[in-house]
Structures are given as structure tokens and as C-alpha cells.
Short mmCIF file of C-alpha atoms in Angstrom, two decimals:
data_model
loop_
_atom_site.label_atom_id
_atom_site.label_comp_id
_atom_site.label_asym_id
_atom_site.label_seq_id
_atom_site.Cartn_x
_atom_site.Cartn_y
_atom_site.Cartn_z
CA UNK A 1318 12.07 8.51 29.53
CA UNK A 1319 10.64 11.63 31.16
CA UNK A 1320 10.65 13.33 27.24
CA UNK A 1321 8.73 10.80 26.25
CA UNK A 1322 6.10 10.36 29.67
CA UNK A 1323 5.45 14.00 28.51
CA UNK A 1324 5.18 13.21 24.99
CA UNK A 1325 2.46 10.94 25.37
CA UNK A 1326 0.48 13.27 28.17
CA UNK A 1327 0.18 16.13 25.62
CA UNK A 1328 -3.40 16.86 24.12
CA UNK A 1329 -1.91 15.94 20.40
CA UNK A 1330 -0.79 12.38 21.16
CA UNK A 1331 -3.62 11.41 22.91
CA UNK A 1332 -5.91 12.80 20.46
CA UNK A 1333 -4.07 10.31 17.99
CA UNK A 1334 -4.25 7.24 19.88
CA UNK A 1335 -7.79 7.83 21.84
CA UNK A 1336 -10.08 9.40 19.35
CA UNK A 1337 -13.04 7.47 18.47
CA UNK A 1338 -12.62 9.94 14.96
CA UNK A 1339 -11.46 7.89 11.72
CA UNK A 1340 -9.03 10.70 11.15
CA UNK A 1341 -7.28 10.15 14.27
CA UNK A 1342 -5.34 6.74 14.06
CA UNK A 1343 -6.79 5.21 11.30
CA UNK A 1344 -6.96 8.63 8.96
CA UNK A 1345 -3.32 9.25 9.33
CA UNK A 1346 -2.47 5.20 9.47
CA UNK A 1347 -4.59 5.07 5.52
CA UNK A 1348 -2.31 8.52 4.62
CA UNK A 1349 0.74 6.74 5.38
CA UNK A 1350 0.09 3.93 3.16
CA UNK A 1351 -0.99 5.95 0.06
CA UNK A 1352 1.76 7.79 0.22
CA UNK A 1353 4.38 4.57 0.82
CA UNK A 1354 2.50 3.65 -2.04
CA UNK A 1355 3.43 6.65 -4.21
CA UNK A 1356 6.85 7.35 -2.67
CA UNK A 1357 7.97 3.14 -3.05
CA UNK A 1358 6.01 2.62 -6.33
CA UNK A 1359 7.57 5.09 -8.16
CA UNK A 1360 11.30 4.81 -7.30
CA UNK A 1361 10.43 1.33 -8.28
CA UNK A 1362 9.22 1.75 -11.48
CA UNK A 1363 12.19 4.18 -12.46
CA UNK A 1364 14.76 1.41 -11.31
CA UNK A 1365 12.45 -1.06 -13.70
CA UNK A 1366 12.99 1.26 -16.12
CA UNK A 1367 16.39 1.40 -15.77
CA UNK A 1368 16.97 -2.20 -15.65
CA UNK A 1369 15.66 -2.51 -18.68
CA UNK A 1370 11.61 -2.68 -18.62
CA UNK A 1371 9.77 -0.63 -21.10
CA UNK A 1372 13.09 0.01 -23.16
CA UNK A 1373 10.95 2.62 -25.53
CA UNK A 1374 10.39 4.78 -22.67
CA UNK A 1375 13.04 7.85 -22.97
CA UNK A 1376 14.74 7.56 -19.90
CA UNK A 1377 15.72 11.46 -18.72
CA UNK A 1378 11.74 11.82 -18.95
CA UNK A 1379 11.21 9.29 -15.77
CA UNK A 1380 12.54 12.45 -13.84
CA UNK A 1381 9.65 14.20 -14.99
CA UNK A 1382 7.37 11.73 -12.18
CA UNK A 1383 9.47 12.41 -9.05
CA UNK A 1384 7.24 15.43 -7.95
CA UNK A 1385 4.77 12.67 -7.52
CA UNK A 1386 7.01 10.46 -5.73
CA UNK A 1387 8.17 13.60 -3.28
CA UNK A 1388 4.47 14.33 -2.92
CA UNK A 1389 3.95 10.85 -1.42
CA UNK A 1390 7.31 11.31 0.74
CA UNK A 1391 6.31 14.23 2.18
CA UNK A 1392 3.07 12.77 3.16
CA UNK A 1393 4.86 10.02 4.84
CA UNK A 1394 7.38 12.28 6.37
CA UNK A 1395 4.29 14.58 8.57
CA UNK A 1396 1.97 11.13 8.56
CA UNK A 1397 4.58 9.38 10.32
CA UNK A 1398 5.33 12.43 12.61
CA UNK A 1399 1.75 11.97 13.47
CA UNK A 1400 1.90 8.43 14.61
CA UNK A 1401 5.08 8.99 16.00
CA UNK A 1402 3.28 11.71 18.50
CA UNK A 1403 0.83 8.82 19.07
CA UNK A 1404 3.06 5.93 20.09
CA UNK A 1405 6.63 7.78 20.58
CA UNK A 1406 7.87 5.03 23.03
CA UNK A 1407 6.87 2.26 20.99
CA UNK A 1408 8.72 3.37 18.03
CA UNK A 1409 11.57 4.93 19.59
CA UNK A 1410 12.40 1.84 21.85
CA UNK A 1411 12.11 -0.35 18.87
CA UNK A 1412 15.79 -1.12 16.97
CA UNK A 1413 13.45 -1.78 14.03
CA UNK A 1414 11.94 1.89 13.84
CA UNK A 1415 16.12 3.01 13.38
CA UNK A 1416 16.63 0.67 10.76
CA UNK A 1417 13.21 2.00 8.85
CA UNK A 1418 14.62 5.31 9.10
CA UNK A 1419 18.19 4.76 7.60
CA UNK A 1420 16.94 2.67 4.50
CA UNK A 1421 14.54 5.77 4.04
CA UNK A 1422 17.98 8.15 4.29
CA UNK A 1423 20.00 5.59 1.80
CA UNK A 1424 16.46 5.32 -0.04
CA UNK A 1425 16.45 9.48 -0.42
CA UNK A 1426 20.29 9.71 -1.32
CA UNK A 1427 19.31 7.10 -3.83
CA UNK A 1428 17.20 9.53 -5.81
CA UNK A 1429 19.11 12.07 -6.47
CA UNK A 1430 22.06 9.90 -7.26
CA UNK A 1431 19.67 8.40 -9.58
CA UNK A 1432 18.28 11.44 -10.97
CA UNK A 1433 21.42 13.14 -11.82
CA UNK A 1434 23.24 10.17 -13.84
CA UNK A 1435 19.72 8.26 -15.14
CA UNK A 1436 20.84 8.92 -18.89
CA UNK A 1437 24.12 6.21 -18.01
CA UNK A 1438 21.54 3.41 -16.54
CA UNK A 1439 22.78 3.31 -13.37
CA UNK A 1440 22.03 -0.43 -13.00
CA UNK A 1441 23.58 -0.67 -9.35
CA UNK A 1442 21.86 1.89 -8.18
CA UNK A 1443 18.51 1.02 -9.08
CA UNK A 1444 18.99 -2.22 -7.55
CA UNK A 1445 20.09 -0.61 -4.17
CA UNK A 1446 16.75 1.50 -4.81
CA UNK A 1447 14.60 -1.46 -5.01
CA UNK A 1448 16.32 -2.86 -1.96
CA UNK A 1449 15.86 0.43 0.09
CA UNK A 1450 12.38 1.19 -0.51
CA UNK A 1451 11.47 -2.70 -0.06
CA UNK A 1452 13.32 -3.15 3.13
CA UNK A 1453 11.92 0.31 4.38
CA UNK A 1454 8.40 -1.12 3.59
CA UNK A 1455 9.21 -4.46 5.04
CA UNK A 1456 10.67 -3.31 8.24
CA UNK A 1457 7.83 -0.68 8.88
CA UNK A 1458 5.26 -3.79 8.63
CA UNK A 1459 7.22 -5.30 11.41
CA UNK A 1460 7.17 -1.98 13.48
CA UNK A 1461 3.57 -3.66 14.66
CA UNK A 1462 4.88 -6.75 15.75
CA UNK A 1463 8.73 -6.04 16.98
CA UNK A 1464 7.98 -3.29 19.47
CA UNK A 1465 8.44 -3.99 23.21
CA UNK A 1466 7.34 -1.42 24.84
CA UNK A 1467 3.88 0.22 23.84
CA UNK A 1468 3.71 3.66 26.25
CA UNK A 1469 6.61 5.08 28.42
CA UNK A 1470 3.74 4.90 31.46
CA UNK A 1471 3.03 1.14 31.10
CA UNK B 1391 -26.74 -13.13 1.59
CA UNK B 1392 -26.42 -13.55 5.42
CA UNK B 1393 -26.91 -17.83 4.35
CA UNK B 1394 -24.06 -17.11 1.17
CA UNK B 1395 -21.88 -15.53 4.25
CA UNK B 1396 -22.06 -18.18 6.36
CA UNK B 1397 -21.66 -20.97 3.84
CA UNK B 1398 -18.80 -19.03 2.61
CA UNK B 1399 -17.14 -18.52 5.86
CA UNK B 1400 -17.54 -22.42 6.25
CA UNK B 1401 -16.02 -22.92 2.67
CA UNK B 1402 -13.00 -20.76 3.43
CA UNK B 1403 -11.92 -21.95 7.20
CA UNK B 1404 -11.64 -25.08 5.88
CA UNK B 1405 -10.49 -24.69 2.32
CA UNK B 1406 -6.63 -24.79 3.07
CA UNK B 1407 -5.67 -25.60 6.66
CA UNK B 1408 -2.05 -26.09 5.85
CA UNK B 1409 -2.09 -22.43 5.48
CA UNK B 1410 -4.02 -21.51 8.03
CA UNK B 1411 -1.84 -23.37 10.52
CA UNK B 1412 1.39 -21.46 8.18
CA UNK B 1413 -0.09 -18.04 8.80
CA UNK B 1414 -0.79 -18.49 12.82
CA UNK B 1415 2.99 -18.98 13.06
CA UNK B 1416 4.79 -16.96 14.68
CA UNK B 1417 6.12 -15.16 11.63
CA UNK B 1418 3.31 -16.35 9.06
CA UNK B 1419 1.00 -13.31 9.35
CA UNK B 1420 3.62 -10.48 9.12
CA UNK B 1421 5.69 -12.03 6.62
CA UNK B 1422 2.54 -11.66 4.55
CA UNK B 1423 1.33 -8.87 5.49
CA UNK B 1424 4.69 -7.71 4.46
CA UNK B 1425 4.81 -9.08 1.00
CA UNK B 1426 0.80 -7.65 0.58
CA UNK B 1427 2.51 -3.86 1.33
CA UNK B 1428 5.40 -4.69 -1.69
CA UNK B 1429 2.64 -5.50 -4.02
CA UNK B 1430 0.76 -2.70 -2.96
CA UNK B 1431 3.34 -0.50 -4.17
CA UNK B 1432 4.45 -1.92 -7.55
CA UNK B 1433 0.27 -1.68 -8.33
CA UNK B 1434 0.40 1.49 -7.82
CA UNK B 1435 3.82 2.50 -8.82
CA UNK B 1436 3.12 1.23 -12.27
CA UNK B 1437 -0.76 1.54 -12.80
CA UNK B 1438 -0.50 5.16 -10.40
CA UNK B 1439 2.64 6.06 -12.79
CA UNK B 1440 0.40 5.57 -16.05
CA UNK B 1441 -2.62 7.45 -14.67
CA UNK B 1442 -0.79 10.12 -13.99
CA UNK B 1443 0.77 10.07 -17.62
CA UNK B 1444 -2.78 9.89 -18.92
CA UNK B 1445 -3.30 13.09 -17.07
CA UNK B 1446 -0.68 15.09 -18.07
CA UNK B 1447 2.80 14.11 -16.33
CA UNK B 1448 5.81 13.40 -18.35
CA UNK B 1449 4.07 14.16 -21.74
CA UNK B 1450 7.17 13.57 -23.98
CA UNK B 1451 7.13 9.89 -23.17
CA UNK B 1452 4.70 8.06 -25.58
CA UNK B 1453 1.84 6.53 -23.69
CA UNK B 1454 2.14 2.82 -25.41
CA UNK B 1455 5.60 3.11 -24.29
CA UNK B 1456 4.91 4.06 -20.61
CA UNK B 1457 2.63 0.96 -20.87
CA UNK B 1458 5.05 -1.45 -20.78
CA UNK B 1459 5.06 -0.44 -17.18
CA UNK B 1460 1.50 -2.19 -16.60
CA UNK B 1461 2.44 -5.72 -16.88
CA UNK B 1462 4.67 -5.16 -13.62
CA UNK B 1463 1.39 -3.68 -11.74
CA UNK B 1464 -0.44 -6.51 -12.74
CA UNK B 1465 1.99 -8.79 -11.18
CA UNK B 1466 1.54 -6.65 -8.21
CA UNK B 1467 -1.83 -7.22 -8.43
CA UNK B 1468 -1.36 -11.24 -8.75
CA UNK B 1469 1.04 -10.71 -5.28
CA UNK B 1470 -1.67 -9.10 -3.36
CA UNK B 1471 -4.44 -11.90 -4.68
CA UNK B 1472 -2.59 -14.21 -3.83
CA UNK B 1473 -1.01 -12.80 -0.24
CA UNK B 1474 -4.54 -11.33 0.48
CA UNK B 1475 -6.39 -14.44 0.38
CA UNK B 1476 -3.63 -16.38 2.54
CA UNK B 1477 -5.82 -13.43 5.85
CA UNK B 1478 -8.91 -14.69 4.09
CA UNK B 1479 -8.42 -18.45 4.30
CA UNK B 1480 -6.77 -18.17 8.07
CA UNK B 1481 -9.52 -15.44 9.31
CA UNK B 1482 -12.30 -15.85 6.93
CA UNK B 1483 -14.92 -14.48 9.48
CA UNK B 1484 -13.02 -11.49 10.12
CA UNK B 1485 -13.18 -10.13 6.58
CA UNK B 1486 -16.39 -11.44 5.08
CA UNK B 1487 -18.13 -9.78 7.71
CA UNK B 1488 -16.14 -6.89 7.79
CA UNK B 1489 -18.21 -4.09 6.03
CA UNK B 1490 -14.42 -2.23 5.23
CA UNK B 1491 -13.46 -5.79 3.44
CA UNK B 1492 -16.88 -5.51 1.36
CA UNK B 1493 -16.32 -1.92 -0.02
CA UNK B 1494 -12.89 -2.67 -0.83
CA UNK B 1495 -13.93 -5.29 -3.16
CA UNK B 1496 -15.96 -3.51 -4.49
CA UNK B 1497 -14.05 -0.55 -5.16
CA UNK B 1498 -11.15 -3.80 -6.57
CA UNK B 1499 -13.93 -4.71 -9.01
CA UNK B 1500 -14.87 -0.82 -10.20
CA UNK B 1501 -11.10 -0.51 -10.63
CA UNK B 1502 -11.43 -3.17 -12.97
CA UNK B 1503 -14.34 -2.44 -14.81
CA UNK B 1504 -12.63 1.26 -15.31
CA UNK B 1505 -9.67 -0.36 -16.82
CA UNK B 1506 -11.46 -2.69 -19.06
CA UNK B 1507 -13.61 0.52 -20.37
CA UNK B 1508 -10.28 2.58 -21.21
CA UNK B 1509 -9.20 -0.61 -22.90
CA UNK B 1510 -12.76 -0.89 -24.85
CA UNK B 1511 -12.96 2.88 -25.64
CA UNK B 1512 -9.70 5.25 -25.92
CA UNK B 1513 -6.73 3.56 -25.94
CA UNK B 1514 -6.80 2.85 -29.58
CA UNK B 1515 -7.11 7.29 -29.91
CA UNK B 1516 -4.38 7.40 -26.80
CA UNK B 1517 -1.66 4.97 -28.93
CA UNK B 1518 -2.34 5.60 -32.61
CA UNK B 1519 0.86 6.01 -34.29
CA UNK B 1520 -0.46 9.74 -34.99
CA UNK B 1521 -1.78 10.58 -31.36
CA UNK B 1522 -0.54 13.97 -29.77
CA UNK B 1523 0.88 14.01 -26.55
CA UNK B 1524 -2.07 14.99 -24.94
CA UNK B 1525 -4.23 12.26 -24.01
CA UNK B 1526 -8.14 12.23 -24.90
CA UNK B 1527 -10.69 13.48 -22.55
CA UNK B 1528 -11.90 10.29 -21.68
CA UNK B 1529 -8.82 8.88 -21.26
CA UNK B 1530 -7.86 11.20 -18.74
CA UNK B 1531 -11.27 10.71 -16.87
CA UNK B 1532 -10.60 7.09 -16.77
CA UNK B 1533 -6.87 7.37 -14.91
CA UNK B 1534 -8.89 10.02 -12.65
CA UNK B 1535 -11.50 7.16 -11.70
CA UNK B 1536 -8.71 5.01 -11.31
CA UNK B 1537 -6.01 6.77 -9.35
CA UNK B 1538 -9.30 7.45 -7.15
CA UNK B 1539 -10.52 3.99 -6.95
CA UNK B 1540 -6.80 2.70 -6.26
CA UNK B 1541 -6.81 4.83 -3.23
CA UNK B 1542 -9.78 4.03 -1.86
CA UNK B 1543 -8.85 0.39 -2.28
CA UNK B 1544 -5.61 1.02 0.01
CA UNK B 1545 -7.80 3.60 2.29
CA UNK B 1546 -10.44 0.31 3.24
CA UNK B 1547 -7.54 -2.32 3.51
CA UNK B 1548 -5.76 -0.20 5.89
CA UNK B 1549 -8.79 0.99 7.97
CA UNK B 1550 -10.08 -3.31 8.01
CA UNK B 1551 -8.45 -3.27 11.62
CA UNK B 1552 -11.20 -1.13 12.84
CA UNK B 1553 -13.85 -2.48 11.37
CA UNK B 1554 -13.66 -6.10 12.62
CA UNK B 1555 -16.58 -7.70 13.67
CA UNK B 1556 -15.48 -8.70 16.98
CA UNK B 1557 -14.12 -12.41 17.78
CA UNK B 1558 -16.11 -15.45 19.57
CA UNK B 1559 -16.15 -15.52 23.15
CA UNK B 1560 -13.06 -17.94 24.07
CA UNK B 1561 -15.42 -20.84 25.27
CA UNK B 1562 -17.21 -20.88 21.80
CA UNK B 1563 -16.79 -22.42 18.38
CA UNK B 1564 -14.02 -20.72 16.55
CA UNK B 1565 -16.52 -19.14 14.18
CA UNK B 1566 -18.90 -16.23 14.48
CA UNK B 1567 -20.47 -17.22 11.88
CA UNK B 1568 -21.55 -19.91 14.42
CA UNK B 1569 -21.36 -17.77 17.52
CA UNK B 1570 -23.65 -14.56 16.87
CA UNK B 1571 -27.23 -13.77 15.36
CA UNK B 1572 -27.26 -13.85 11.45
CA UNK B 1573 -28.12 -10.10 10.89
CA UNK B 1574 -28.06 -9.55 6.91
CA UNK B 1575 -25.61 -7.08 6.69
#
């Protein structure tokens, strides 16, 4: 608990959760979601695709969309460092915030499973895809209303 | 306006109280809140996928066939309609008033219009059985306007939260619509 008493007391953290400035909280809050938006959307259209949705489409060529999918990752992956700084007990108390995180790691492993068999429609996989990157979504939505403990020094 | 807002407000809270009640449960709100963030993605999965063909990505994949992809944004679209108005008709106040709530229709709308002008002007050039890989120029301005107008749509329905226009004082009606000054905002 002390890590995280300390956490919270450094200038970075409470510049996240005090400042009046949209982007504190709110700017890297609207970054997350763009790029949950990007990173979801698009491993879910390739798994449409492989189950079968726009059949025309040549199917190696999806691959040629995951820099925009890694692009929206990555945002995710410093944006959610950033409200993690802000509210480090309230996530890291939370059983929810551990299950986010491993259907993100199954979600990553995913893709490049994905993207080095997509010629053989791997129909499983894309499933488990969808399934990942929903339940990733899902349980970060319920990060807001599962946690029970906001600050380490309340 | 500030007369439409109020009647409007009115309309809403008492449009579909069966839902209301629903969404004030303990599990109501998040579960759709939830389901809005899934449709949030699929729109812009697919539509975001699309644009970015338009503008250059993945150019060996024909754009009419890429746009099969569309019909499974739309449905994300439908999701969030639907999910979104389920906060509107339980909190009606809190979003009509809710300057954040306003630009993001609007920006909802321009998306619209944008798409309905590609439609109207260069998708016939961007799908002809002879068209080159590289999409026309106005084409590719209209994903641009889109991709932007998509984000901006997300940007205002994630920053709502801190825009609310505050809630009645406890003793009051449950409205404030009913409980502060009509400014004309």
C-alpha cells in the first residue's frame, strides 16, 4: 500500500485526477476510447472477414490494416498508463482491472496467431478474437462501477 | 429553443418509464453503457477500416469489396441508437442540456451528410469495374472528413461526464428543466 500512497502523492497523478485542463482526465479518458475503437474495431472486422463477411475481399490483404489496429493499441497501452497514474489503487485493487488485462494478452496473442495462418480461415480463432476484444471492452466499462477502493489514502 | 428543450425534456422523461425504471437498476446503466462501447467499435472498425482504404491502406483489395464491411458498421450504428437513447429516455435533462451532447449530434448528423455526399458523388468513379486502385481525390477527402468526424463523435460522448449541467437540489422536482432559469443555450 505504501507504493501506491506514493503513487498517488507524485506531481503526475495528481495532475491527472485534479486538473481543471480537458487534457488531464478527460483528454486521456477520449484517447483511450478512440483508440479501443481502432484497436477492437479492427480485429473485429478481420475475424468478420474471416467468418465469412465480404467473401470478395482477398484475405492475406486484411494484414495490410493491422498498423492501424497497433496504432490504436499503443495508444491504449500509454493512455491507460496515464489513468492508471491517476487512480492506481482503484484499478489495482479491482479483480476486474486483472481480468481486462489478460483478455488484452489472449486478445494480442490472438493477432499474430491470426496473422500468420489468415490464408486457412482460422474460424476458431476469430471467434476467440471477437470474444477477447469484447470482453476486454466490456470488463473495462465495469472498471467504473466494480472498484472498491478509489485512493490508497481514503 | 430553450421552450423546444423543455418540452422535449418533458416528452422524453416520460416517454418510456419501463426503461427508465430498467436502466436505474443496479446493473441497467452499465450493462448499456457496455453494449454502447461494442457498437462503438464495430462503427468504427468497419466504417474507420473503409476510410482508411479510401485513403490509401490495403490498396490491392477492391474498394466495392471492402464495402461489404459497411453493412456491419451500420448495425453498429443501429446498437448505439438504440443503447444511446435507453441514457436519453432515463436522464433526458442531463443530455439535452448538455452542450457536449449537442455537438456530438451534430458532428452524428455531418457524419451523415459526408457519407450520403460520397454516395451522391464518387463512389460510382471509386467502384467502376475499370477503377485503379487509387481512390479519387474526393473520395479520399470524404473518408478524411469522416474518420475526423467519427472521432470527434467518440471525443464529445466520452467527455459528456464533464459537461453535465448539474442535477436538482434533492428537495426539488426531478427535472431541471423545472428546477433552474431557462437560459437559451
Amino acid at each position: 500500500m505504501h507504493f501506491l500512497t506514493w503513487l498517488e502523492s507524485t506531481a503526475a497523478s495528481e495532475w491527472v485526477r485534479g486538473s481543471p485542463s480537458l487534457f488531464a482526465f478527460p483528454g486521456i479518458l477520449s484517447c483511450h476510447t478512440v483508440g479501443m475503437g481502432l484497436a477492437a474495431g479492427i480485429n473485429a472486422a478481420i475475424a468478420f472477414r474471416i467468418l465469412g463477411v465480404a467473401p470478395s475481399v482477398p484475405i492475406a490483404e486484411m494484414r495490410k490494416f493491422l498498423p492501424a489496429m497497433w496504432f490504436g493499441f499503443w495508444l491504449n497501452f500509454f493512455s491507460g498508463i496515464g489513468l492508471l497514474i491517476g487512480y492506481p489503487t482503484k484499478a489495482l485493487t479491482n479483480p476486474d482491472f486483472y481480468l481486462k488485462l489478460a483478455l488484452i494478452a489472449a486478445g494480442v496473442w490472438l493477432v499474430g496467431k491470426i496473422r500468420d495462418r489468415i490464408e486457412q480461415f482460422p474460424k476458431k480463432l476469430a471467434v476467440w478474437s471477437l470474444i477477447c476484444w469484447g470482453g476486454a471492452i466490456t470488463s473495462g466499462r465495469l472498471l467504473a462501477y466494480t472498484y472498491r477502493h478509489l485512493l490508497a489514502g481514503m | 429553443m430553450a421552450n423546444f428543450q423543455v418540452w422535449l425534456v418533458h416528452f422524453l422523461a416520460n416517454a418510456a418509464p419501463p426503461i427508465a425504471n430498467f436502466m436505474r437498476s443496479k446493473w441497467g446503466w452499465p450493462m448499456a453503457e457496455s453494449i454502447h462501447f461494442l457498437g462503438l467499435s464495430m462503427l468504427v472498425g468497419c466504417v474507420g477500416l473503409f476510410d482508411l482504404r479510401l485513403l490509401g491502406m490495403a490498396k490491392r483489395i477492391p474498394i466495392a469489396a471492402l464495402h461489404k464491411l459497411i453493412p456491419f458498421g451500420l448495425l453498429g450504428f443501429a446498437i448505439n441508437v438504440t443503447s444511446g437513447s435507453l441514457f436519453l429516455l432515463t436522464e433526458p435533462d442531463q443530455y439535452i442540456y448538455n452542450p457536449s451532447f449537442q455537438f456530438k449530434v451534430l458532428f452524428i448528423a455531418s457524419a451523415g451528410i459526408n457519407a450520403l455526399m460520397f454516395y451522391k458523388t464518387s463512389w460510382g468513379r471509386a467502384t467502376a469495374d475499370n477503377a485503379v486502385p487509387d481512390a479519387p481525390r474526393a473520395a479520399k477527402v470524404a473518408a478524411a472528413i469522416s474518420l475526423s468526424l467519427w472521432i470527434c463523435v467518440i471525443v464529445c460522448g466520452r467527455l459528456l461526464t464533464f459537461f453535465r449541467p448539474g442535477d436538482c437540489p434533492a428537495s426539488g422536482p426531478g427535472l431541471i428543466a423545472d428546477c433552474t432559469p431557462r437560459s437559451p443555450r
